[in-house]
Short mmCIF file of C-alpha atoms in Angstrom, two decimals:
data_model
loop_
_atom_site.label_atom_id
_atom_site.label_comp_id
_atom_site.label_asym_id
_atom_site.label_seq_id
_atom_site.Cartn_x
_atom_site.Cartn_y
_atom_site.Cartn_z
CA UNK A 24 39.32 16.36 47.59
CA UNK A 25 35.56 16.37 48.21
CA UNK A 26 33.56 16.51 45.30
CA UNK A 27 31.81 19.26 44.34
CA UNK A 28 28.11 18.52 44.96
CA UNK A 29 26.97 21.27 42.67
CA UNK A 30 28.38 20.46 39.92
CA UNK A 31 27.53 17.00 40.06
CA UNK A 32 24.07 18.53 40.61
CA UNK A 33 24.95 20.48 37.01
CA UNK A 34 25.91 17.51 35.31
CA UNK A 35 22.54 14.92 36.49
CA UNK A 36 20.42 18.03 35.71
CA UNK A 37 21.70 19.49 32.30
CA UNK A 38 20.20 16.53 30.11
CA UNK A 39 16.62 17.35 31.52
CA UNK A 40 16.88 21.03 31.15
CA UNK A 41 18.34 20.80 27.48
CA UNK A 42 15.41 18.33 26.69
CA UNK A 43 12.53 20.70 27.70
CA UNK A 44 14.27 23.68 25.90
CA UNK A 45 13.12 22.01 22.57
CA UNK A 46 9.64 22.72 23.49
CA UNK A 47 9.59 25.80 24.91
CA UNK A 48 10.18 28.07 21.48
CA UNK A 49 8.12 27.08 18.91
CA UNK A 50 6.52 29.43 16.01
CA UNK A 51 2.94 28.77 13.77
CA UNK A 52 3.07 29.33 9.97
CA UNK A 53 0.07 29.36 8.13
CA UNK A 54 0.03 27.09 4.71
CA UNK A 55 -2.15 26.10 1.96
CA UNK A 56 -3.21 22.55 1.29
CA UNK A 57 -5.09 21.29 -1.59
CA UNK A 58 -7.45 18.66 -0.15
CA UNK A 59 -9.19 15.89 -2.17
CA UNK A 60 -12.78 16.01 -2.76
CA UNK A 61 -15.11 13.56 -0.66
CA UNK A 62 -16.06 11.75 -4.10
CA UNK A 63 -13.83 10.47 -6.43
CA UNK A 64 -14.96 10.88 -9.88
CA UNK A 65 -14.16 8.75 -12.72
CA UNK A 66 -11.73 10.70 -14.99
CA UNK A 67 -14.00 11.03 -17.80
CA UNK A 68 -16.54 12.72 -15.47
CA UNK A 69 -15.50 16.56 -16.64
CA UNK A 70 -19.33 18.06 -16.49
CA UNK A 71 -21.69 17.71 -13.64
CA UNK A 72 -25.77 19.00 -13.79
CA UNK A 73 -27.59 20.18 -11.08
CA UNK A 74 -31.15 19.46 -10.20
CA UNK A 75 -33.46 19.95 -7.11
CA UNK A 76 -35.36 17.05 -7.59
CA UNK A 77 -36.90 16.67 -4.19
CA UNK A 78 -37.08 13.18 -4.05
CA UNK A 79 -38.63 13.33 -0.05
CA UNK A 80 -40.64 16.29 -0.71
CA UNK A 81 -39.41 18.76 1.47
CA UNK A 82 -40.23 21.62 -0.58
CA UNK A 83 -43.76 20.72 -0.37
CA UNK A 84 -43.89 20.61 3.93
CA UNK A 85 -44.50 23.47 5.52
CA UNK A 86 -41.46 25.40 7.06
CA UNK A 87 -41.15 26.30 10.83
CA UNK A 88 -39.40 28.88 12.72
CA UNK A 89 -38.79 28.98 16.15
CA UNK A 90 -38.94 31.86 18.66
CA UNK A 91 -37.21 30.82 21.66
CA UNK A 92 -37.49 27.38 21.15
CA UNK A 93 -41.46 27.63 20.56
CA UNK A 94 -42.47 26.88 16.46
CA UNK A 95 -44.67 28.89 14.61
CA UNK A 96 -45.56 27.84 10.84
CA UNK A 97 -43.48 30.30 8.48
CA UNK A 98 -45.24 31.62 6.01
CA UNK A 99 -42.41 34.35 4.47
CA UNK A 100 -40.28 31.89 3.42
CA UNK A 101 -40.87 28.26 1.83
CA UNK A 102 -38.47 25.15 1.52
CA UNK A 103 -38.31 25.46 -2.43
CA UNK A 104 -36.74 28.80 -2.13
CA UNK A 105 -34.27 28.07 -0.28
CA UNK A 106 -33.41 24.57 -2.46
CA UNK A 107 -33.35 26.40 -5.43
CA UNK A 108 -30.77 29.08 -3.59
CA UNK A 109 -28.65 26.13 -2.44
CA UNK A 110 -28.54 24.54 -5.63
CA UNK A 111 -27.65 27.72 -7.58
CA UNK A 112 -24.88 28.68 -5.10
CA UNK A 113 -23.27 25.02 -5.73
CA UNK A 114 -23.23 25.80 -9.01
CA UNK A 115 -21.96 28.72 -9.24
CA UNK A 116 -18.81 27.68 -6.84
CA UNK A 117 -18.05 24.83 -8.58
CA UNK A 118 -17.92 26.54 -11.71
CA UNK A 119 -15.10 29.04 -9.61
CA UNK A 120 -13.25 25.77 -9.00
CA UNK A 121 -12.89 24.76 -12.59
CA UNK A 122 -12.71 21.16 -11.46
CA UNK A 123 -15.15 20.79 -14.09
CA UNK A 124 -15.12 21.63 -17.62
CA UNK A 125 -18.90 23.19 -16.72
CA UNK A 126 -21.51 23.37 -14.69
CA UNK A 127 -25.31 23.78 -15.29
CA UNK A 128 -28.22 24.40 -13.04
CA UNK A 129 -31.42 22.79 -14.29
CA UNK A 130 -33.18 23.38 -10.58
CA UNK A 131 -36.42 22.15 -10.50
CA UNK A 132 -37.18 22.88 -14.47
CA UNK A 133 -36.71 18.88 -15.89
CA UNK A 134 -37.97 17.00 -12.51
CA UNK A 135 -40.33 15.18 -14.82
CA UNK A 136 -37.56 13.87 -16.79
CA UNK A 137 -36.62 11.69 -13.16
CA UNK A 138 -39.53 9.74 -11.94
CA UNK A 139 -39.52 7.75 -8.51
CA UNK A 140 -38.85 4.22 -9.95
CA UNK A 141 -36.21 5.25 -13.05
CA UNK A 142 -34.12 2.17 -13.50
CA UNK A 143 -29.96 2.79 -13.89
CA UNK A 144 -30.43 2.19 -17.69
CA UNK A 145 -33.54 5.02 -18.17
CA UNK A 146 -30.38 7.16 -15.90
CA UNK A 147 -27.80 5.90 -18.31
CA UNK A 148 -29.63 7.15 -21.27
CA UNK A 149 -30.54 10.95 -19.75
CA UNK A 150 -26.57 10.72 -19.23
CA UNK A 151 -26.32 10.92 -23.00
CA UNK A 152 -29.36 12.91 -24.11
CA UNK A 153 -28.57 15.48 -21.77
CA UNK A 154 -25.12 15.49 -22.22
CA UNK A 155 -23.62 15.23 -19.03
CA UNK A 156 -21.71 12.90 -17.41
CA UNK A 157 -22.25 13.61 -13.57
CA UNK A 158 -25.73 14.08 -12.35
CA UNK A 159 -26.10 16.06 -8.42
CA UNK A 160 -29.53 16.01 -7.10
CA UNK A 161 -30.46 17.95 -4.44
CA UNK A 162 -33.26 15.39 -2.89
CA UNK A 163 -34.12 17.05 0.82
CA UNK A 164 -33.72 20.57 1.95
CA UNK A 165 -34.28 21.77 5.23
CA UNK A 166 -33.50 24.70 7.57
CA UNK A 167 -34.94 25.03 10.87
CA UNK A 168 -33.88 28.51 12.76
CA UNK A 169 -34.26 29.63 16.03
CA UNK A 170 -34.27 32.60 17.77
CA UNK A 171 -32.71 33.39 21.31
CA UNK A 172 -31.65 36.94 22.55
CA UNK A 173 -28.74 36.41 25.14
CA UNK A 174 -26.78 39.27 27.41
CA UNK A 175 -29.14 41.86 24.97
CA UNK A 176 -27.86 40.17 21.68
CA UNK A 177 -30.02 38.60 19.53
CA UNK A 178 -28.93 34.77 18.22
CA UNK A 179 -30.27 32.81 15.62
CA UNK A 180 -29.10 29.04 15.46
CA UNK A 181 -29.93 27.70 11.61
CA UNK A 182 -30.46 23.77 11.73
CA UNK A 183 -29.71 22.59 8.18
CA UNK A 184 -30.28 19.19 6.64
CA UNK A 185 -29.58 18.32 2.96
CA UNK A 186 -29.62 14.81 1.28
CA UNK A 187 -27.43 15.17 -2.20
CA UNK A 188 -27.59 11.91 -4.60
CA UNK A 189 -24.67 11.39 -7.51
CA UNK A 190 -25.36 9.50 -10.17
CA UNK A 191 -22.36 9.14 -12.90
CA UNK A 192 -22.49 8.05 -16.10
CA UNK A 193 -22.14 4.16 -16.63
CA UNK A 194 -22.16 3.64 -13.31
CA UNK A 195 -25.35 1.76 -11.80
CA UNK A 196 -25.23 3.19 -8.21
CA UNK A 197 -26.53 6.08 -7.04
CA UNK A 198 -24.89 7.56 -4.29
CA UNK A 199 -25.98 9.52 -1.51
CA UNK A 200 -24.51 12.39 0.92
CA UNK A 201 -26.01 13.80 3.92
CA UNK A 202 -24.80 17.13 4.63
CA UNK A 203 -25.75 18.51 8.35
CA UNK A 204 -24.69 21.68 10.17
CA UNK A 205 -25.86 24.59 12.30
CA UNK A 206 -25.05 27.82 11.24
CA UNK A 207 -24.60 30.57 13.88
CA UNK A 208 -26.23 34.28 13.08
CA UNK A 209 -25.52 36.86 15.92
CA UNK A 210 -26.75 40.49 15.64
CA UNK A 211 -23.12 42.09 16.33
CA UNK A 212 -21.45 40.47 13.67
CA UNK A 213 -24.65 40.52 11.22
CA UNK A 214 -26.74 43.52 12.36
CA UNK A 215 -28.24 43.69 8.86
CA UNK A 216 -29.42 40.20 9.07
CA UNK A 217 -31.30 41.50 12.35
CA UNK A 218 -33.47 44.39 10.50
CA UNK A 219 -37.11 44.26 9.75
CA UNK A 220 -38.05 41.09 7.32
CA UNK A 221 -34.61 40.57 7.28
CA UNK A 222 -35.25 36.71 7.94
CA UNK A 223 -35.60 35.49 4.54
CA UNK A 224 -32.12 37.10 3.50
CA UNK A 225 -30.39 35.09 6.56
CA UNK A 226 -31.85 32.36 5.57
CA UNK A 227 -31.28 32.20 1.93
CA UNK A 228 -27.51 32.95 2.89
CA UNK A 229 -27.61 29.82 5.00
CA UNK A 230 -28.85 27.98 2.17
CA UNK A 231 -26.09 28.91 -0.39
CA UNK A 232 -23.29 28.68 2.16
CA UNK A 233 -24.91 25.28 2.44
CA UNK A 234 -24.28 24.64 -1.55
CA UNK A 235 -20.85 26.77 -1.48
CA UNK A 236 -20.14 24.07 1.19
CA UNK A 237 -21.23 21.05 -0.30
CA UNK A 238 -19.06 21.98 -3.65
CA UNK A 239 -16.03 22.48 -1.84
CA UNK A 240 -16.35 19.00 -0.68
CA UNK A 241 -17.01 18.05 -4.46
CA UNK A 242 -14.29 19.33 -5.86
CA UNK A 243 -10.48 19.19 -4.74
CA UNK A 244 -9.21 22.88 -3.18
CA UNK A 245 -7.24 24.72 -1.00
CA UNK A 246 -7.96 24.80 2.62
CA UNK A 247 -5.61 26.81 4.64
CA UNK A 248 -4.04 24.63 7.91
CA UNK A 249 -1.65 25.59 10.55
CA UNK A 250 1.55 23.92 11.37
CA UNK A 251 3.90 24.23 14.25
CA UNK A 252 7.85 24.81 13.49
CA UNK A 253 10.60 25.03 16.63
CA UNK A 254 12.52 28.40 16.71
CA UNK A 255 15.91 29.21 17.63
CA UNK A 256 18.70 31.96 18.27
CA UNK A 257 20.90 29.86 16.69
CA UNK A 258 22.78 31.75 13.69
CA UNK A 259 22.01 29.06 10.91
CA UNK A 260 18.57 28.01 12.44
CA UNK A 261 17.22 31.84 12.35
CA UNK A 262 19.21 31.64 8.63
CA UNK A 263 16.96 29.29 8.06
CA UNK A 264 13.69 30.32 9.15
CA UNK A 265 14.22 34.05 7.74
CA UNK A 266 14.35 31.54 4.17
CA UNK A 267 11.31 29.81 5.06
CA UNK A 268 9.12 33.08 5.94
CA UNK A 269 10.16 33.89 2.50
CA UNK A 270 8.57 30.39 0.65
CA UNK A 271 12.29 29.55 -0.34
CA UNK A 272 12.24 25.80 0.86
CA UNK A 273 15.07 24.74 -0.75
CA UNK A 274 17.50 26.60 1.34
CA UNK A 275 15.94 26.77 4.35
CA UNK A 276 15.73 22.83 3.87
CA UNK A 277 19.46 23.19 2.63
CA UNK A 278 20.72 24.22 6.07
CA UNK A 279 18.13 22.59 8.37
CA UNK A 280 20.05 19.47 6.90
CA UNK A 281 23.33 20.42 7.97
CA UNK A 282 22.17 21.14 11.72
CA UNK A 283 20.68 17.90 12.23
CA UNK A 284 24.00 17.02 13.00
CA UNK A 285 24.63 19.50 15.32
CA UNK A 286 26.17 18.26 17.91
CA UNK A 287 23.88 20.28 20.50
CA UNK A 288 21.04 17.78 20.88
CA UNK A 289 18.36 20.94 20.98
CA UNK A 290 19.41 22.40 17.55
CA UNK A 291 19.36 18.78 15.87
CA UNK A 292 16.03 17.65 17.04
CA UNK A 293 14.81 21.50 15.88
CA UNK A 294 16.05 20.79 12.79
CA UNK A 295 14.88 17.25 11.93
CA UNK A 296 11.73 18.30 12.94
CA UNK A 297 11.47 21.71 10.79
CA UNK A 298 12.74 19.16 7.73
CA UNK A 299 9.80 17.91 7.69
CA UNK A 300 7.87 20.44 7.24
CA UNK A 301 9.91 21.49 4.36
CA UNK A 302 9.43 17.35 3.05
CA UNK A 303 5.27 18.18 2.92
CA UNK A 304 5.83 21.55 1.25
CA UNK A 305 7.88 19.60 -1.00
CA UNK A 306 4.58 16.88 -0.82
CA UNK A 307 6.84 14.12 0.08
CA UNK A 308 5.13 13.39 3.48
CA UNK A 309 6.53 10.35 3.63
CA UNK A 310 10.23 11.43 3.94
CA UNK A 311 8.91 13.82 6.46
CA UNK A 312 7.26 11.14 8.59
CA UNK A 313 10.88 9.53 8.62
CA UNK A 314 12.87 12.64 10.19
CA UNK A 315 9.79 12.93 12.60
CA UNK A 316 10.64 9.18 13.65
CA UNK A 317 14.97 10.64 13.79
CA UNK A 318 13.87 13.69 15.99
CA UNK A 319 11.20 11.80 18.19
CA UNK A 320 14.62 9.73 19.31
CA UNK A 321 17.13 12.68 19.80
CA UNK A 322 17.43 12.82 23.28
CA UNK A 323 19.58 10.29 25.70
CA UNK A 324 16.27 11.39 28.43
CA UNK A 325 13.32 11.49 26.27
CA UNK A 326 11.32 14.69 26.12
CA UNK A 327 7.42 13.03 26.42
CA UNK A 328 6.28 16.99 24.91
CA UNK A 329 8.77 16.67 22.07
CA UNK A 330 8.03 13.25 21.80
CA UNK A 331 4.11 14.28 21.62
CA UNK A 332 4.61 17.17 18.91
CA UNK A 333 6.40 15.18 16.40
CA UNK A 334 3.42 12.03 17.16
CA UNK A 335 1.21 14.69 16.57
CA UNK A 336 2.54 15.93 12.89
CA UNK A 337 3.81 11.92 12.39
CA UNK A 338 -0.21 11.66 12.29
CA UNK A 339 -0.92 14.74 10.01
CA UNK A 340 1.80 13.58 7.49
CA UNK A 341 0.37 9.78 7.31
CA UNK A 342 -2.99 11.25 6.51
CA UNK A 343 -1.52 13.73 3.87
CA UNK A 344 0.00 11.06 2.13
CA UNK A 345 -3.30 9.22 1.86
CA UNK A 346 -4.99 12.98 0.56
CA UNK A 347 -2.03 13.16 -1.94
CA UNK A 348 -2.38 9.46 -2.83
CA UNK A 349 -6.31 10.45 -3.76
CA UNK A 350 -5.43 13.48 -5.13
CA UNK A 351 -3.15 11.92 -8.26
CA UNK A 352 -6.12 9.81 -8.84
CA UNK A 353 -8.96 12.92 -9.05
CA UNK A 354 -6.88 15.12 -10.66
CA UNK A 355 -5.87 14.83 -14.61
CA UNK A 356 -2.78 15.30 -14.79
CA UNK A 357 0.49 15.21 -12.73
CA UNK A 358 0.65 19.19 -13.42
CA UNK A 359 -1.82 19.55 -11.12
CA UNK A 360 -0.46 17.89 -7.98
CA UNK A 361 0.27 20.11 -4.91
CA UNK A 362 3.80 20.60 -4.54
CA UNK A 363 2.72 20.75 -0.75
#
C-alpha cells in the first residue's frame, strides 16, 4: 500500500500549526500597580517642607515666549509665578498621597533662612527648628512655550526645566533631581486655553502638572499598566478567565493550574503563561517568572512569538520584583505592600 502523502503532510505540519495557535488569541486587561518612589526616604522621614528657594535665579531672568519659533520677551507672565504654582501643586498632591504624615508649603516666604554657602550642620539644625524632617527645594524653574498653528489648529509646545534638591534630616548630602518634559497644548482638545490672555492660565497649568508630576515620583502610587493574557474556547480556560474579569484570582489561578497539564500543548502553554499573571497579582513575581521559563519550553517546535511574549513579561516580572523589593523598604509597614 502506498502511503498516503497527505496525511503524512498532516502529521509534519500539525506541530507548526498548533504552535502558532498560541499566539494568535490573546486578550489585554488593564491593572493597577503601586510603583516605588524615585527616592527612598529614611523611615523616620514622615514630613517633608517645601520651598522655592531659587538657588540659580531663574525667577529673576526674564521669561520668553516664542511665536513660531521667533522669541519675544514676556512680560504677562514671570518665572516666580509659575515656581510658586509648581511648588504649591506638589504640595498639595503629596498631601492626597498621604505618604507623608504632612506637607507644608513655605514658597519663597523663609529663603533667607537658606543662604548660598549653609554648611550640612546650619541644614541639620533648620531640620529641628523647623520641625521637619525632609526638606524639597525647588532651585530652577523654567518654561519656554511655543506657538505653531498646523492644518488650521493652533499648537503650543511647553519646554519645562526644573532642578529639585532633597535634603533629609541627619543626612549630609543634598541631593538633586532634574525634572524635564514638553508638554503638548492643542486648541481642539483645550480651546479655552486658546482664548484671549488665556496664556498665563496654560502656563500656570503646565507648571503644577509639573509639581503634580514631580510628587508622584516622590511618593510610592498607583500607576495603571497593561498586561497581555492568551484566550481560549476551551471550557475550563474561558472558566477561568470569566473568574479573572471578576478580580477572583484564586480560582481562576485554581484551574489555570490544572490545565497546565493538559495534554494539548496550546491549552498548557496558555495556562502557564496566564499563571503568572495571577503570581504578580498575588506580588510573587518571582514564581511567575518561573512558569514563564515552563511555558517558554512547551512546544517540541518552538514558537519564536510565544517564545518572545513570555521574554517580554519574564522582563516585566524581574523588574517588579526589584519595585516590590524597594517598596517593603519605603513603605512602613508590611500592611501596606501591594498584593499585586
Amino acid at each position: 500500500m502506498k502511503p498516503n502523502r497527505i496525511a503524512l503532510l498532516l502529521a509534519f505540519l500539525i506541530p507548526y500549526i498548533q504552535a502558532c495557535v498560541t499566539t494568535t488569541n490573546v486578550g489585554i486587561l488593564n491593572i493597577e500597580v503601586m510603583k516605588p518612589s524615585v527616592f527612598t526616604f529614611k523611615q523616620d522621614s514622615d514630613n517633608i517642607a517645601v520651598f522655592v528657594r531659587d538657588r540659580y535665579q531663574s525667577d529673576t531672568l526674564p521669561r520668553f515666549t516664542m511665536r513660531n519659533y521667533v522669541a519675544v520677551e514676556d512680560t504677562l507672565v514671570s518665572n516666580r509665578t509659575l515656581s510658586k504654582a509648581c511648588a504649591g501643586q506638589f504640595a498639595s498632591s503629596a498631601e492626597q498621597y498621604h505618604y507623608f504624615k504632612s506637607v507644608h508649603n513655605f514658597s519663597d516666604s523663609l529663603n533667607n533662612l537658606f543662604p548660598e554657602n549653609i554648611s550640612s550642620e546650619q541644614m541639620n539644625t533648620l531640620h529641628d527648628s523647623l520641625g521637619y524632617s525632609v526638606f524639597l527645594f525647588l532651585d530652577y524653574f523654567v518654561l519656554l512655550d511655543n506657538r505653531v498653528r498646523y492644518l488650521e489648529t493652533d499648537n503650543v509646545h511647553v519646554v519645562a526645566s526644573v532642578i529639585w534638591s532633597i535634603s533629609v534630616k541627619s543626612d549630609t548630602n543634598l541631593y538633586v533631581l532634574n525634572q524635564n518634559d514638553t508638554l503638548f497644548w492643542n486648541s481642539i482638545d483645550n480651546p479655552a486655553l486658546f482664548k484671549n490672555n488665556a496664556r498665563p492660565l496654560m502656563l500656570e497649568n503646565s507648571a503644577r502638572f509639573m509639581g503634580e508630576s514631580m510628587a508622584g515620583k516622590l511618593t510610592p502610587s498607583w500607576n495603571n499598566v497593561e498586561r497581555m493574557y492568551y484566550k481560549s474556547n476551551n471550557p475550563e480556560m474561558l472558566k477561568a478567565e470569566k473568574y479573572m474579569k471578576a478580580g477572583d484570582w484564586n480560582n481562576a489561578a485554581d484551574v489555570w493550574k490544572k490545565e497546565t497539564a493538559n495534554k494539548n500543548p496550546n491549552i498548557a502553554a496558555k495556562a502557564k503563561y496566564n499563571l503568572a499573571l495571577a503570581c504578580e497579582m498575588e506580588g510573587r513575581p518571582k514564581t511567575g517568572i518561573n512558569w514563564l521559563a515552563d511555558s517558554y519550553n512547551s512546544y517540541k517546535v518552538p514558537n519564536k512569538e510565544h517564545q518572545a511574549n513570555c521574554q517580554r513579561y519574564i522582563n516585566i516580572l524581574a523588574l517588579r520584583k526589584k519595585e516590590i523589593e524597594l517598596l517593603s523598604k519605603q513603605l512602613n509597614s508590611e500592611d501596606q505592600l501591594p498584593k499585586n
